[in-house]
CSV table of C-alpha atoms and ligand atoms in Angstrom, one decimal:
chain,number,residue,atom,x,y,z
A,1,MET,CA,-9.4,-19.7,-21.6
A,2,THR,CA,-12.7,-21.5,-22.2
A,3,MET,CA,-15.9,-19.6,-22.7
A,4,THR,CA,-17.3,-21.0,-19.5
A,5,GLU,CA,-14.5,-19.6,-17.3
A,6,VAL,CA,-15.9,-16.9,-15.1
A,7,SER,CA,-13.8,-13.7,-14.9
A,8,GLN,CA,-14.1,-11.0,-12.4
A,9,VAL,CA,-13.4,-7.5,-13.8
A,10,TYR,CA,-12.8,-4.4,-11.7
A,11,VAL,CA,-12.3,-0.8,-12.9
A,12,GLY,CA,-11.0,2.0,-10.7
A,13,TYR,CA,-8.1,3.2,-8.7
A,14,LEU,CA,-5.4,0.5,-8.1
A,15,VAL,CA,-3.2,1.2,-5.1
A,16,GLU,CA,-0.1,-0.8,-4.4
A,17,SER,CA,3.6,-0.5,-3.3
A,18,ARG,CA,6.7,-0.7,-5.5
A,19,LYS,CA,9.9,-2.5,-4.5
A,20,ASP,CA,11.4,0.8,-3.4
A,21,TRP,CA,8.5,1.2,-0.9
A,22,SER,CA,6.9,4.1,-2.8
A,23,LEU,CA,3.2,4.0,-3.7
A,24,ASN,CA,2.1,3.2,-7.2
A,25,ILE,CA,-1.4,4.5,-7.8
A,26,GLU,CA,-3.2,4.4,-11.2
A,27,GLN,CA,-6.6,3.9,-12.6
A,28,GLY,CA,-6.9,0.7,-14.4
A,29,VAL,CA,-8.8,-2.5,-15.2
A,30,LEU,CA,-8.0,-5.7,-13.3
A,31,VAL,CA,-9.1,-9.2,-14.5
A,32,ILE,CA,-9.3,-12.2,-12.2
A,33,GLN,CA,-9.7,-15.8,-13.3
A,34,GLN,CA,-9.8,-18.6,-10.8
A,35,ASN,CA,-7.3,-17.7,-8.2
A,36,ARG,CA,-5.1,-15.3,-10.1
A,37,ILE,CA,-4.9,-11.8,-11.5
A,38,VAL,CA,-4.6,-12.6,-15.2
A,39,PHE,CA,-4.6,-9.2,-16.8
A,40,ARG,CA,-4.3,-5.5,-16.1
A,41,ALA,CA,-5.0,-2.7,-18.5
A,42,LYS,CA,-5.7,1.0,-18.9
A,43,VAL,CA,-9.3,2.1,-18.4
A,44,SER,CA,-9.3,3.1,-22.1
A,45,GLU,CA,-8.8,-0.5,-23.0
A,46,LEU,CA,-11.9,-1.7,-21.2
A,47,GLU,CA,-13.8,-2.6,-24.3
A,48,TYR,CA,-10.9,-4.8,-25.6
A,49,VAL,CA,-10.7,-6.5,-22.2
A,50,LEU,CA,-14.4,-7.3,-22.1
A,51,GLU,CA,-14.2,-8.9,-25.5
A,52,LYS,CA,-11.0,-10.8,-24.8
A,53,TYR,CA,-12.5,-12.3,-21.6
A,54,ASN,CA,-16.1,-12.5,-22.8
A,55,VAL,CA,-17.5,-10.4,-20.0
A,56,ALA,CA,-20.7,-8.4,-20.2
A,57,ARG,CA,-20.5,-4.7,-19.3
A,58,ASN,CA,-23.1,-5.3,-16.5
A,59,ASP,CA,-20.8,-7.8,-14.9
A,60,VAL,CA,-18.0,-5.3,-14.4
A,61,THR,CA,-17.4,-3.9,-11.0
A,62,VAL,CA,-16.9,-0.2,-11.5
A,63,LEU,CA,-15.5,1.4,-8.4
A,64,SER,CA,-17.0,4.7,-7.2
A,65,SER,CA,-15.0,7.8,-6.7
A,66,SER,CA,-14.6,7.0,-3.0
A,67,GLN,CA,-13.3,3.5,-3.6
A,68,PHE,CA,-10.0,1.8,-4.5
A,69,LEU,CA,-8.5,-1.7,-4.7
A,70,MET,CA,-5.3,-2.6,-2.9
A,71,PRO,CA,-3.5,-5.9,-2.2
A,72,GLY,CA,-4.7,-7.9,0.8
A,73,LEU,CA,-3.0,-7.2,4.1
A,74,ILE,CA,-0.4,-9.7,5.4
A,75,ASP,CA,-0.1,-10.2,9.2
A,76,THR,CA,3.3,-11.9,9.6
A,77,HIS,CA,2.9,-12.5,13.3
A,78,ILE,CA,-0.3,-13.2,15.3
A,79,HIS,CA,-1.2,-15.5,18.1
A,80,ALA,CA,-4.7,-16.8,17.3
A,81,SER,CA,-4.8,-18.5,20.7
A,82,GLN,CA,-4.4,-15.1,22.5
A,83,PHE,CA,-7.4,-13.6,20.7
A,84,PRO,CA,-9.5,-13.8,23.9
A,85,ASN,CA,-7.0,-11.6,25.7
A,86,ALA,CA,-6.9,-8.9,23.1
A,87,GLY,CA,-7.2,-5.6,24.9
A,88,LEU,CA,-6.5,-7.1,28.3
A,89,ALA,CA,-3.6,-7.6,30.6
A,90,LEU,CA,-1.1,-5.2,29.3
A,91,GLU,CA,0.3,-3.7,32.5
A,92,LEU,CA,3.1,-6.2,32.8
A,93,PRO,CA,6.3,-6.6,30.8
A,94,LEU,CA,6.8,-9.6,28.5
A,95,LEU,CA,8.1,-12.4,30.7
A,96,ASP,CA,5.7,-11.7,33.6
A,97,TRP,CA,2.8,-11.2,31.1
A,98,LEU,CA,3.6,-14.7,29.6
A,99,GLU,CA,3.5,-16.4,33.0
A,100,LYS,CA,0.6,-14.6,34.5
A,101,TYR,CA,-1.8,-14.3,31.5
A,102,THR,CA,-0.7,-15.9,28.3
A,103,PHE,CA,0.4,-19.4,29.3
A,104,PRO,CA,-2.9,-19.9,31.3
A,105,THR,CA,-4.9,-18.8,28.4
A,106,GLU,CA,-3.1,-21.0,25.9
A,107,ALA,CA,-3.4,-24.0,28.1
A,108,LYS,CA,-7.2,-23.9,27.7
A,109,PHE,CA,-6.8,-25.0,24.0
A,110,SER,CA,-6.5,-28.6,25.2
A,111,ARG,CA,-10.3,-28.3,24.8
A,112,PRO,CA,-11.4,-28.6,21.1
A,113,GLU,CA,-14.7,-26.8,21.7
A,114,PHE,CA,-12.9,-23.8,23.0
A,115,SER,CA,-10.5,-23.9,20.1
A,116,VAL,CA,-13.4,-24.0,17.6
A,117,GLU,CA,-15.0,-20.9,19.1
A,118,VAL,CA,-11.9,-18.8,19.5
A,119,TYR,CA,-10.4,-19.7,16.2
A,120,ASN,CA,-13.6,-19.0,14.2
A,121,ARG,CA,-13.9,-15.6,15.8
A,122,CYS,CA,-10.2,-14.8,15.3
A,123,VAL,CA,-10.1,-15.7,11.7
A,124,ARG,CA,-13.4,-14.0,11.0
A,125,ALA,CA,-12.2,-10.8,12.7
A,126,THR,CA,-8.9,-10.7,10.9
A,127,LEU,CA,-10.5,-11.4,7.5
A,128,ASP,CA,-13.0,-8.5,8.2
A,129,SER,CA,-10.0,-6.2,8.9
A,130,GLY,CA,-8.4,-7.1,5.6
A,131,THR,CA,-5.9,-9.8,6.6
A,132,THR,CA,-5.8,-12.1,3.6
A,133,THR,CA,-2.7,-13.9,4.7
A,134,ALA,CA,-1.7,-14.6,8.4
A,135,ALA,CA,1.2,-16.4,10.0
A,136,TYR,CA,-0.4,-17.8,13.1
A,137,PHE,CA,1.0,-19.2,16.4
A,138,ALA,CA,-1.6,-21.7,17.8
A,139,THR,CA,-0.6,-23.5,21.0
A,140,ILE,CA,1.4,-26.6,21.9
A,141,HIS,CA,-1.7,-28.8,21.3
A,142,ARG,CA,-1.7,-30.6,17.9
A,143,GLU,CA,-5.4,-31.2,17.7
A,144,SER,CA,-6.2,-27.6,18.4
A,145,SER,CA,-3.7,-26.4,15.9
A,146,GLU,CA,-5.3,-28.5,13.3
A,147,ILE,CA,-8.6,-26.9,14.2
A,148,LEU,CA,-7.1,-23.5,13.4
A,149,ALA,CA,-5.9,-24.7,10.0
A,150,LYS,CA,-9.3,-26.1,9.2
A,151,VAL,CA,-11.0,-22.9,10.2
A,152,CYS,CA,-8.7,-20.9,7.9
A,153,LEU,CA,-9.6,-23.2,5.1
A,154,GLN,CA,-13.3,-23.0,5.8
A,155,LEU,CA,-13.4,-19.3,6.1
A,156,GLY,CA,-11.0,-18.9,3.2
A,157,GLN,CA,-8.0,-17.1,4.7
A,158,ARG,CA,-4.5,-17.9,3.4
A,159,ALA,CA,-2.5,-18.9,6.4
A,160,PHE,CA,0.7,-20.4,7.9
A,161,VAL,CA,-0.3,-22.3,11.0
A,162,GLY,CA,2.2,-23.2,13.7
A,163,LYS,CA,1.9,-25.7,16.4
A,164,VAL,CA,3.9,-24.0,19.1
A,165,CYS,CA,7.0,-26.0,20.5
A,166,MET,CA,8.3,-25.5,24.0
A,167,ASP,CA,10.2,-28.0,26.2
A,168,ARG,CA,11.8,-25.9,28.9
A,169,ASN,CA,11.4,-23.0,31.4
A,170,SER,CA,7.6,-23.3,31.1
A,171,PRO,CA,4.9,-24.1,33.7
A,172,ASP,CA,4.2,-27.8,34.4
A,173,TYR,CA,0.7,-27.4,33.0
A,174,TYR,CA,2.0,-26.0,29.6
A,175,VAL,CA,5.1,-27.7,28.5
A,176,GLU,CA,6.2,-30.7,26.3
A,177,LYS,CA,8.9,-33.3,26.4
A,178,THR,CA,11.4,-32.8,23.6
A,179,GLU,CA,10.5,-36.0,21.8
A,180,GLU,CA,6.8,-35.4,22.1
A,181,SER,CA,7.2,-31.9,20.7
A,182,LEU,CA,9.0,-33.2,17.7
A,183,ALA,CA,6.7,-36.1,17.1
A,184,GLU,CA,3.6,-33.9,17.4
A,185,THR,CA,5.2,-31.4,15.0
A,186,GLN,CA,5.8,-34.1,12.4
A,187,ALA,CA,2.3,-35.4,12.8
A,188,PHE,CA,0.9,-31.8,12.5
A,189,VAL,CA,2.9,-31.1,9.4
A,190,ASN,CA,1.7,-34.4,7.8
A,191,LYS,CA,-1.9,-33.7,8.8
A,192,ILE,CA,-2.0,-30.2,7.3
A,193,SER,CA,-0.4,-31.4,4.1
A,194,GLU,CA,-3.3,-33.9,3.9
A,195,LEU,CA,-5.9,-31.2,4.1
A,196,GLY,CA,-5.2,-30.4,0.5
A,197,GLY,CA,-4.9,-27.1,-1.3
A,198,SER,CA,-2.2,-24.5,-1.1
A,199,LEU,CA,-4.2,-22.0,1.0
A,200,VAL,CA,-3.0,-23.3,4.4
A,201,ASN,CA,0.5,-24.5,5.2
A,202,PRO,CA,2.3,-25.6,8.3
A,203,ILE,CA,5.0,-23.4,9.8
A,204,ILE,CA,7.7,-24.7,12.2
A,205,THR,CA,7.2,-22.8,15.4
A,206,PRO,CA,9.8,-22.9,18.2
A,207,ARG,CA,8.3,-20.3,20.7
A,208,PHE,CA,11.6,-18.5,21.5
A,209,VAL,CA,15.0,-19.5,22.9
A,210,PRO,CA,14.1,-19.5,26.6
A,211,SER,CA,11.2,-22.0,26.0
A,212,CYS,CA,13.2,-24.3,23.7
A,213,SER,CA,16.2,-26.6,24.2
A,214,ARG,CA,19.0,-26.5,21.7
A,215,LEU,CA,18.1,-30.1,20.8
A,216,LEU,CA,14.5,-29.2,20.1
A,217,MET,CA,15.5,-26.2,18.0
A,218,SER,CA,18.1,-28.1,16.0
A,219,GLU,CA,15.7,-30.9,15.2
A,220,LEU,CA,13.0,-28.4,14.2
A,221,GLY,CA,15.5,-26.8,11.9
A,222,ARG,CA,16.2,-30.2,10.4
A,223,ILE,CA,12.5,-30.8,9.8
A,224,ALA,CA,12.0,-27.4,8.2
A,225,LYS,CA,15.0,-28.0,5.9
A,226,GLU,CA,13.9,-31.5,5.0
A,227,LYS,CA,10.3,-30.4,4.1
A,228,ASN,CA,11.2,-26.8,2.9
A,229,LEU,CA,8.9,-25.3,5.5
A,230,HIS,CA,8.6,-21.8,6.8
A,231,ILE,CA,9.8,-21.0,10.3
A,232,GLN,CA,8.6,-18.5,12.9
A,233,THR,CA,9.8,-17.5,16.3
A,234,HIS,CA,10.5,-14.5,18.5
A,235,LEU,CA,13.8,-12.6,18.7
A,236,SER,CA,15.2,-10.0,20.9
A,237,GLU,CA,11.9,-8.5,22.0
A,238,ASN,CA,12.7,-7.4,25.5
A,239,LYS,CA,15.9,-6.6,27.4
A,240,LYS,CA,15.3,-9.1,30.2
A,241,GLU,CA,14.6,-11.8,27.6
A,242,VAL,CA,17.9,-11.0,25.8
A,243,GLU,CA,19.8,-11.2,29.1
A,244,TRP,CA,18.2,-14.5,29.9
A,245,VAL,CA,19.2,-15.9,26.5
A,246,ARG,CA,22.8,-14.7,27.1
A,247,GLU,CA,22.8,-16.7,30.4
A,248,LEU,CA,21.1,-19.8,28.9
A,249,GLU,CA,23.2,-20.0,25.8
A,250,SER,CA,26.5,-18.6,26.9
A,251,ASP,CA,28.5,-20.2,24.0
A,252,CYS,CA,26.6,-18.0,21.5
A,253,GLN,CA,27.7,-14.4,21.0
A,254,THR,CA,24.2,-13.1,20.3
A,255,TYR,CA,20.6,-14.1,20.4
A,256,ALA,CA,20.4,-14.4,16.6
A,257,GLN,CA,23.4,-16.7,16.7
A,258,VAL,CA,21.5,-19.3,18.7
A,259,TYR,CA,18.9,-19.6,15.9
A,260,GLU,CA,21.8,-19.6,13.3
A,261,LYS,CA,23.5,-22.5,15.1
A,262,CYS,CA,20.2,-24.5,15.2
A,263,GLY,CA,19.7,-24.1,11.4
A,264,LEU,CA,16.6,-21.9,12.0
A,265,LEU,CA,17.7,-19.0,9.8
A,266,THR,CA,16.5,-19.4,6.3
A,267,ARG,CA,14.9,-17.3,3.6
A,268,LYS,CA,11.6,-18.5,4.9
A,269,THR,CA,12.2,-17.5,8.6
A,270,ILE,CA,10.0,-14.8,10.3
A,271,LEU,CA,11.7,-13.3,13.3
A,272,ALA,CA,9.1,-11.4,15.4
A,273,HIS,CA,10.0,-8.1,17.1
A,274,ALA,CA,13.8,-7.9,16.8
A,275,VAL,CA,13.8,-4.7,18.8
A,276,HIS,CA,17.2,-4.9,20.4
A,277,LEU,CA,19.6,-6.1,17.7
A,278,SER,CA,23.3,-5.4,17.2
A,279,ASP,CA,24.5,-4.5,13.7
A,280,GLN,CA,26.2,-7.9,13.6
A,281,GLU,CA,22.9,-9.6,14.3
A,282,LEU,CA,21.2,-7.6,11.5
A,283,GLU,CA,24.0,-8.6,9.2
A,284,THR,CA,23.5,-12.3,10.1
A,285,ILE,CA,19.8,-12.1,9.4
A,286,ARG,CA,20.4,-10.4,6.1
A,287,GLU,CA,23.0,-13.0,5.1
A,288,TYR,CA,20.5,-15.8,5.5
A,289,ASN,CA,17.7,-13.7,3.9
A,290,SER,CA,15.6,-14.2,6.9
A,291,GLY,CA,13.4,-11.2,7.9
A,292,VAL,CA,11.7,-9.3,10.7
A,293,SER,CA,8.0,-9.1,11.6
A,294,HIS,CA,7.6,-5.6,13.1
A,295,CYS,CA,5.0,-5.5,15.8
A,296,PRO,CA,4.7,-1.9,16.9
A,297,ASN,CA,1.5,-2.2,18.9
A,298,SER,CA,2.9,-5.0,21.0
A,299,ASN,CA,6.3,-3.3,21.4
A,300,PHE,CA,4.5,-0.3,22.9
A,301,SER,CA,1.9,-2.2,24.8
A,302,LEU,CA,4.3,-4.6,26.6
A,303,LYS,CA,6.8,-1.7,26.8
A,304,SER,CA,9.4,-3.8,25.0
A,305,GLY,CA,11.1,-1.1,23.1
A,306,VAL,CA,10.9,0.6,19.7
A,307,CYS,CA,12.1,-1.3,16.6
A,308,ASP,CA,14.0,0.8,14.1
A,309,VAL,CA,12.5,-0.2,10.7
A,310,ARG,CA,14.4,2.5,8.9
A,311,ARG,CA,17.7,1.0,10.1
A,312,MET,CA,16.6,-2.4,8.9
A,313,LYS,CA,15.6,-1.0,5.5
A,314,ASN,CA,19.0,0.7,5.2
A,315,LYS,CA,20.7,-2.6,6.0
A,316,GLY,CA,18.7,-4.6,3.4
A,317,VAL,CA,16.8,-6.7,6.0
A,318,LYS,CA,13.4,-7.8,4.9
A,319,VAL,CA,10.5,-6.4,7.1
A,320,GLY,CA,6.8,-7.1,7.3
A,321,LEU,CA,4.2,-6.2,9.8
A,322,GLY,CA,2.6,-8.2,12.6
A,323,THR,CA,-0.2,-7.5,15.1
A,324,ASP,CA,1.2,-9.9,17.7
A,325,CYS,CA,-2.3,-10.1,19.1
A,326,SER,CA,-2.6,-10.2,22.2
A,327,GLY,CA,0.8,-8.6,23.0
A,328,GLY,CA,-0.6,-6.0,20.7
A,329,TYR,CA,-4.1,-5.2,21.7
A,330,SER,CA,-5.5,-5.1,18.2
A,331,SER,CA,-5.9,-8.0,15.7
A,332,SER,CA,-6.2,-5.5,12.8
A,333,ILE,CA,-3.1,-5.0,10.7
A,334,ILE,CA,-4.4,-1.5,9.8
A,335,ASN,CA,-3.7,-0.7,13.5
A,336,SER,CA,-0.1,-2.0,13.0
A,337,MET,CA,0.3,0.2,9.9
A,338,ARG,CA,-0.5,3.4,11.7
A,339,LEU,CA,1.5,2.4,14.8
A,340,SER,CA,4.5,1.6,12.5
A,341,VAL,CA,4.5,5.3,11.6
A,342,LEU,CA,4.1,6.5,15.2
A,343,ALA,CA,6.9,4.1,16.3
A,344,SER,CA,9.2,5.6,13.7
A,345,ASN,CA,8.2,9.1,14.8
A,346,SER,CA,9.1,8.3,18.3
A,347,ILE,CA,12.6,7.3,17.2
A,348,LYS,CA,12.9,10.6,15.4
A,349,LEU,CA,11.8,12.4,18.6
A,350,SER,CA,14.1,10.4,20.8
A,351,LYS,CA,17.0,11.3,18.5
A,352,GLU,CA,16.0,15.0,18.5
A,353,LEU,CA,15.7,15.1,22.3
A,354,GLY,CA,19.0,13.2,22.7
A,355,LEU,CA,17.3,10.3,24.5
A,356,GLY,CA,19.7,7.8,23.1
A,357,GLU,CA,18.3,4.4,23.9
A,358,GLY,CA,14.8,4.8,22.5
A,359,ALA,CA,16.5,6.1,19.4
A,360,GLY,CA,17.2,2.6,18.3
A,361,GLU,CA,20.5,0.8,18.8
A,362,GLY,CA,22.2,2.2,15.7
A,363,GLU,CA,23.4,5.7,15.0
A,364,GLY,CA,22.8,8.0,12.0
A,365,GLU,CA,20.7,5.5,10.1
A,366,GLY,CA,18.3,7.9,8.6
A,367,GLU,CA,18.2,8.6,4.9
A,368,GLY,CA,18.1,12.4,5.1
A,369,GLU,CA,20.9,14.8,4.7
A,370,GLY,CA,23.5,14.7,7.4
A,371,SER,CA,22.2,12.8,10.4
A,372,GLU,CA,18.5,13.8,9.9
A,373,TYR,CA,16.3,10.9,10.6
A,374,ILE,CA,13.4,10.4,8.2
A,375,PRO,CA,10.6,8.6,9.9
A,376,LEU,CA,8.3,6.1,8.0
A,377,ASP,CA,5.1,7.6,6.6
A,378,TYR,CA,1.8,6.1,5.5
A,379,ALA,CA,3.1,5.0,2.2
A,380,ASP,CA,5.9,3.0,3.9
A,381,SER,CA,3.2,1.4,6.1
A,382,VAL,CA,1.3,0.2,3.1
A,383,TYR,CA,4.5,-1.4,1.8
A,384,LEU,CA,5.2,-3.2,5.1
A,385,ALA,CA,1.6,-4.6,5.2
A,386,THR,CA,1.6,-5.8,1.6
A,387,LEU,CA,4.8,-6.3,-0.5
A,388,GLY,CA,7.1,-6.2,2.6
A,389,GLY,CA,5.0,-9.0,4.2
A,390,ALA,CA,5.1,-11.0,0.9
A,391,GLN,CA,8.9,-10.7,0.7
A,392,LEU,CA,9.2,-11.7,4.3
A,393,LEU,CA,7.2,-14.9,3.5
A,394,ASP,CA,9.3,-15.4,0.4
A,395,MET,CA,6.1,-15.1,-1.6
A,396,GLU,CA,6.8,-12.0,-3.6
A,397,GLU,CA,6.2,-13.8,-6.8
A,398,ASN,CA,2.7,-14.5,-5.7
A,399,LEU,CA,1.5,-11.9,-3.2
A,400,GLY,CA,1.8,-8.3,-2.2
A,401,SER,CA,0.7,-6.3,-5.2
A,402,LEU,CA,-1.8,-6.2,-8.0
A,403,GLU,CA,0.4,-7.4,-10.8
A,404,PRO,CA,-0.8,-9.9,-13.3
A,405,GLY,CA,0.4,-13.4,-12.5
A,406,LYS,CA,0.0,-12.9,-8.8
A,407,LEU,CA,-2.6,-14.6,-6.6
A,408,ALA,CA,-5.9,-12.8,-6.4
A,409,ASP,CA,-5.7,-11.6,-2.8
A,410,PHE,CA,-7.1,-8.0,-2.6
A,411,LEU,CA,-9.4,-5.6,-0.9
A,412,LEU,CA,-11.9,-3.1,-2.1
A,413,VAL,CA,-11.7,-0.1,0.2
A,414,ASP,CA,-14.6,2.4,0.5
A,415,MET,CA,-14.0,5.7,2.2
A,416,GLN,CA,-17.8,6.0,2.5
A,417,GLY,CA,-17.6,3.1,5.0
A,418,LYS,CA,-17.6,5.3,8.1
A,419,ARG,CA,-18.4,8.9,8.9
A,420,GLU,CA,-14.8,9.8,9.8
A,421,THR,CA,-13.4,8.9,6.4
A,422,THR,CA,-16.3,9.9,4.2
A,423,PRO,CA,-14.9,12.3,1.6
A,424,PHE,CA,-15.5,16.0,1.8
A,425,GLY,CA,-14.8,16.3,-1.9
A,426,HIS,CA,-11.3,17.9,-1.8
A,427,GLU,CA,-9.3,14.8,-1.2
A,428,SER,CA,-6.9,13.2,-3.7
A,429,ILE,CA,-6.5,9.5,-4.0
A,430,GLN,CA,-3.3,9.8,-2.0
A,431,ASN,CA,-5.3,11.5,0.7
A,432,PHE,CA,-7.7,8.6,0.7
A,433,VAL,CA,-4.9,6.1,1.3
A,434,HIS,CA,-3.5,8.4,4.0
A,435,LYS,CA,-6.8,8.5,5.8
A,436,PHE,CA,-7.3,4.8,5.4
A,437,VAL,CA,-4.0,4.1,7.2
A,438,PHE,CA,-4.9,6.4,10.1
A,439,LEU,CA,-8.6,6.2,10.4
A,440,GLY,CA,-9.7,3.1,8.4
A,441,ASP,CA,-11.2,0.0,9.9
A,442,ASP,CA,-13.2,-3.1,8.9
A,443,ARG,CA,-16.2,-0.9,7.9
A,444,ASN,CA,-14.0,0.6,5.1
A,445,ILE,CA,-13.1,-2.9,3.8
A,446,VAL,CA,-16.2,-3.7,1.9
A,447,LEU,CA,-14.9,-6.6,-0.2
A,448,VAL,CA,-12.2,-9.1,0.6
A,449,VAL,CA,-11.0,-11.5,-2.0
A,450,VAL,CA,-8.6,-14.4,-1.2
A,451,ASP,CA,-7.4,-16.8,-3.8
A,452,GLY,CA,-10.0,-15.4,-6.2
A,453,LYS,CA,-12.9,-16.1,-3.8
A,454,ILE,CA,-15.0,-13.4,-2.1
A,455,VAL,CA,-14.7,-14.0,1.6
A,456,LYS,CA,-16.3,-10.8,2.8
A,457,ASP,CA,-18.8,-8.6,1.0
A,458,ILE,CA,-20.5,-5.7,2.8
A,459,ARG,CA,-21.0,-3.5,-0.3
A,460,ASN,CA,-24.7,-3.3,0.2
A,461,MET,CA,-24.6,-2.6,3.9
A,462,GLN,CA,-24.9,0.8,5.5
A,463,ASN,CA,-22.2,0.9,8.1
A,464,ILE,CA,-22.1,4.4,9.4
B,501,GUN,N1,7.8,-14.4,23.4
B,501,GUN,C1,7.6,-15.7,23.6
B,501,GUN,N2,6.3,-16.0,23.6
B,501,GUN,C2,5.7,-14.8,23.3
B,501,GUN,C3,4.3,-14.4,23.0
B,501,GUN,O1,3.4,-15.2,23.1
B,501,GUN,N3,4.1,-13.1,22.7
B,501,GUN,C4,5.1,-12.2,22.6
B,501,GUN,N4,4.8,-11.0,22.3
B,501,GUN,N5,6.4,-12.5,22.8
B,501,GUN,C5,6.7,-13.8,23.1
B,502,FE,FE1,4.4,-12.9,19.5
């Protein structure tokens, strides 16, 4: 370290998840240099830390009794191009919704000015809600997808940006030729790499099996392998979709097997939804160390089904959270956190009421005694939004907790941020986290740091 290097030092409650999904909460000192967490110590060691890092006492950020630090939230599945539709058009099921609302909206991104406006608003809004890393679907348009990547860089959000690929079963006004889709993907990948820096990366994005020919998917798999890129797509979201895939790809036994055959299952593959999977498909996903983006808001809003995350955990499948905005009406991952708990509760209820289907496809997957199903709780939701997302992205070494050595992506949460969460005085720190999951919003996220840079700071604003 040189004397001129600026360190950020924070003292207060540090909230994060352990690998076993439990919460680890302790008071401590966190030191940030450049884009990394470089040191973590007990509060009693503060003097030593200040000396070691040459920081004046006045420059330390001392958290108040209503504040805590936590890792930045990771949205592993969001359609930035659908942001204008958030909160709209949710009366239809998936396939009708795509045709009637979603494809017409995405087609508008052939216009750069429209892209600039929407993408700025989407990235600003998700940063404000604490999303420090996002895996984005843009649209089929290369130029517009590049605009999204540039906006993420400008506003300082870590992101994987995907130019969407689709060459079949799509409207004439929103479809590509196979060769064109591949060439544009190659050009997009090259362009994003030229932007420089590690904050924003391209991600290979075949929309889903019904929209993509086998040739397109296999070639995309080849590009991903050649360049060691992440991959994102949709899997088994809705029963009609699953049926359609069975008809389209009758030589494959399962939906997941189509992706397997095309080389699209890797340890860097995000499979969104995965609501209606057989045990065999889960096993395939686990074998490849791919993982699932759980999108509870979308699964409820589009009436797709209820994804059984407990079952996935028990089977050793990686799981993170997604908003799937605008299939999900909210672009805030805090909303996905609370809905992941409610989705899990609904599975428990279905099992208790003997409703079968909604109870998830598997049987007796709970961790409790006998066949008792233990639903996810607020602590599990913190795991899914942080360390779970980091694992899903194969970035556990760098993201998802407040351990030294990891990238400095974190939030300062203040329960004073809004009237509903303002402490009464009796709450424990665990209570604060619980309330944050169920009642928190962007007003509670008073500071957002991505890659060591402050990208939101409302500490001196009165929000209530
Ligand atoms: N499956 C294919 N495309 C989409 C999409 O845009 N949203 C959702 N939720 N599912 C999809
Ligand atoms: Fe989606």
